[in-house]
CSV table of C-alpha atoms in Angstrom, one decimal:
chain,number,residue,atom,x,y,z
A,69,MET,CA,31.8,8.0,-41.9
A,70,PRO,CA,30.9,4.6,-40.4
A,71,ALA,CA,30.1,6.4,-37.2
A,72,GLY,CA,27.4,8.5,-39.0
A,73,GLY,CA,26.1,5.3,-40.6
A,74,ASP,CA,25.9,3.7,-37.3
A,75,ALA,CA,24.0,6.6,-35.8
A,76,ALA,CA,21.4,6.5,-38.6
A,77,ALA,CA,20.9,2.8,-38.3
A,78,ALA,CA,20.5,3.3,-34.5
A,79,GLY,CA,17.9,6.0,-35.1
A,80,GLN,CA,16.0,3.7,-37.5
A,81,ALA,CA,16.0,1.0,-34.8
A,82,GLU,CA,14.7,3.4,-32.1
A,83,GLY,CA,11.8,4.7,-34.4
A,84,PRO,CA,9.5,1.9,-33.8
A,85,ALA,CA,10.4,1.5,-30.1
A,86,SER,CA,9.9,5.1,-29.5
A,87,THR,CA,6.5,5.0,-31.3
A,88,ALA,CA,5.5,2.1,-29.3
A,89,ALA,CA,6.5,3.9,-26.2
A,90,VAL,CA,4.5,7.0,-27.2
A,91,GLY,CA,1.4,4.7,-27.9
A,92,LEU,CA,1.6,3.1,-24.5
A,93,SER,CA,2.0,6.5,-22.8
A,94,LEU,CA,-1.2,7.7,-24.5
A,95,LEU,CA,-3.0,4.5,-23.4
A,96,ALA,CA,-1.9,5.1,-19.9
A,97,VAL,CA,-3.1,8.8,-20.0
A,98,GLN,CA,-6.4,7.6,-21.5
A,99,GLU,CA,-6.8,4.9,-18.8
A,100,GLY,CA,-6.0,7.5,-16.1
A,101,GLY,CA,-8.6,9.7,-17.5
A,102,GLU,CA,-11.1,6.8,-17.5
A,103,ARG,CA,-10.2,6.0,-13.9
A,104,ALA,CA,-10.6,9.6,-12.8
A,105,GLY,CA,-14.0,9.8,-14.5
A,106,ARG,CA,-15.2,6.5,-12.8
A,107,ASP,CA,-14.0,7.9,-9.5
A,108,GLN,CA,-15.9,11.2,-10.0
A,109,ALA,CA,-19.1,9.4,-10.9
A,110,ALA,CA,-18.8,7.1,-7.9
A,111,LYS,CA,-18.1,10.1,-5.6
A,112,ARG,CA,-21.2,12.0,-7.0
A,113,ARG,CA,-23.3,8.9,-6.5
A,114,ALA,CA,-22.1,8.5,-2.8
A,115,GLU,CA,-22.9,12.1,-2.1
A,116,SER,CA,-26.3,11.7,-3.5
A,117,VAL,CA,-26.9,8.6,-1.5
A,118,LEU,CA,-25.8,10.5,1.7
A,119,GLN,CA,-28.1,13.4,0.8
A,120,GLU,CA,-31.1,11.0,0.3
A,121,LEU,CA,-30.3,9.3,3.7
A,122,GLN,CA,-30.3,12.8,5.3
A,123,SER,CA,-33.5,13.6,3.8
A,124,LEU,CA,-35.0,10.2,4.9
A,125,GLN,CA,-33.9,11.0,8.4
A,126,LEU,CA,-35.6,14.3,8.4
A,127,ALA,CA,-38.7,12.8,7.0
A,128,LEU,CA,-38.9,10.3,9.7
A,129,LEU,CA,-38.8,13.0,12.3
A,130,ARG,CA,-41.6,14.8,10.6
A,131,ASP,CA,-44.2,12.4,9.2
A,132,GLY,CA,-42.6,9.2,8.2
A,133,PRO,CA,-40.7,7.9,5.2
A,134,ASP,CA,-41.7,9.2,1.6
A,135,PRO,CA,-42.2,6.4,-0.8
A,136,VAL,CA,-40.7,8.7,-3.6
A,137,ALA,CA,-37.6,9.4,-1.5
A,138,LEU,CA,-37.2,5.6,-0.8
A,139,ALA,CA,-37.5,5.0,-4.6
A,140,ARG,CA,-34.7,7.6,-5.3
A,141,LEU,CA,-32.6,5.9,-2.6
A,142,ALA,CA,-33.1,2.5,-4.3
A,143,ALA,CA,-32.3,3.9,-7.7
A,144,LEU,CA,-28.9,5.1,-6.6
A,145,GLN,CA,-27.9,1.7,-5.6
A,146,SER,CA,-26.6,1.0,-9.0
A,147,GLY,CA,-24.0,3.1,-11.0
A,148,GLU,CA,-20.4,3.5,-11.8
A,149,GLU,CA,-17.9,1.7,-9.4
A,150,ALA,CA,-14.9,3.6,-8.4
A,151,ALA,CA,-11.4,2.8,-9.7
A,152,ASP,CA,-9.7,3.9,-6.5
A,153,PRO,CA,-10.0,0.9,-4.1
A,154,ILE,CA,-10.3,3.1,-1.0
A,155,LEU,CA,-13.1,5.2,-2.6
A,156,ARG,CA,-14.7,2.0,-3.8
A,157,ASP,CA,-14.9,0.6,-0.2
A,158,ALA,CA,-16.3,4.0,1.1
A,159,VAL,CA,-19.0,3.9,-1.5
A,160,ALA,CA,-19.8,0.3,-0.7
A,161,ALA,CA,-20.2,1.1,2.9
A,162,ILE,CA,-22.5,4.0,2.2
A,163,LEU,CA,-24.6,1.9,-0.2
A,164,LEU,CA,-24.9,-1.0,2.4
A,165,ARG,CA,-26.2,1.7,4.9
A,166,ALA,CA,-28.8,2.7,2.3
A,167,LYS,CA,-29.8,-0.9,1.7
A,168,VAL,CA,-30.2,-1.4,5.6
A,169,GLU,CA,-32.4,1.7,5.7
A,170,LEU,CA,-34.5,0.6,2.8
A,171,ALA,CA,-34.9,-2.9,4.4
A,172,ARG,CA,-35.8,-1.2,7.8
A,173,ARG,CA,-38.5,0.8,6.0
A,174,GLY,CA,-40.0,-2.4,4.3
A,175,TRP,CA,-39.0,-1.2,0.8
A,176,LYS,CA,-40.4,-3.7,-1.7
A,177,GLY,CA,-39.5,-1.8,-4.8
A,178,GLY,CA,-36.3,-3.8,-5.2
A,179,VAL,CA,-32.7,-2.8,-4.7
A,180,SER,CA,-30.2,-3.7,-7.4
A,181,GLY,CA,-26.8,-4.8,-6.5
A,182,ALA,CA,-23.8,-2.5,-7.1
């Protein structure tokens, strides 16, 4: 019977440890979800900036830059930063290109840092 008592004592000792492990696992899953959400938001923002840059290019071929389009491009400079370092670097490069285009067009509406 001592073996059964030892098993019960071991089970009680594992209880708090296993509860802590479950808690840590849940935190990791939650953090992973937050990271994925940040990456998705950053990707959407980068796609929007690229779309605005393309619109700006087409406008220049037609009749010159549209101040409303420049304002939209400037507004996209701030937003969620990606959790993935590779995606973060890609978004930063796209945003830098947008800043250059805004500066080339003499944008005075301000560009917030990202």
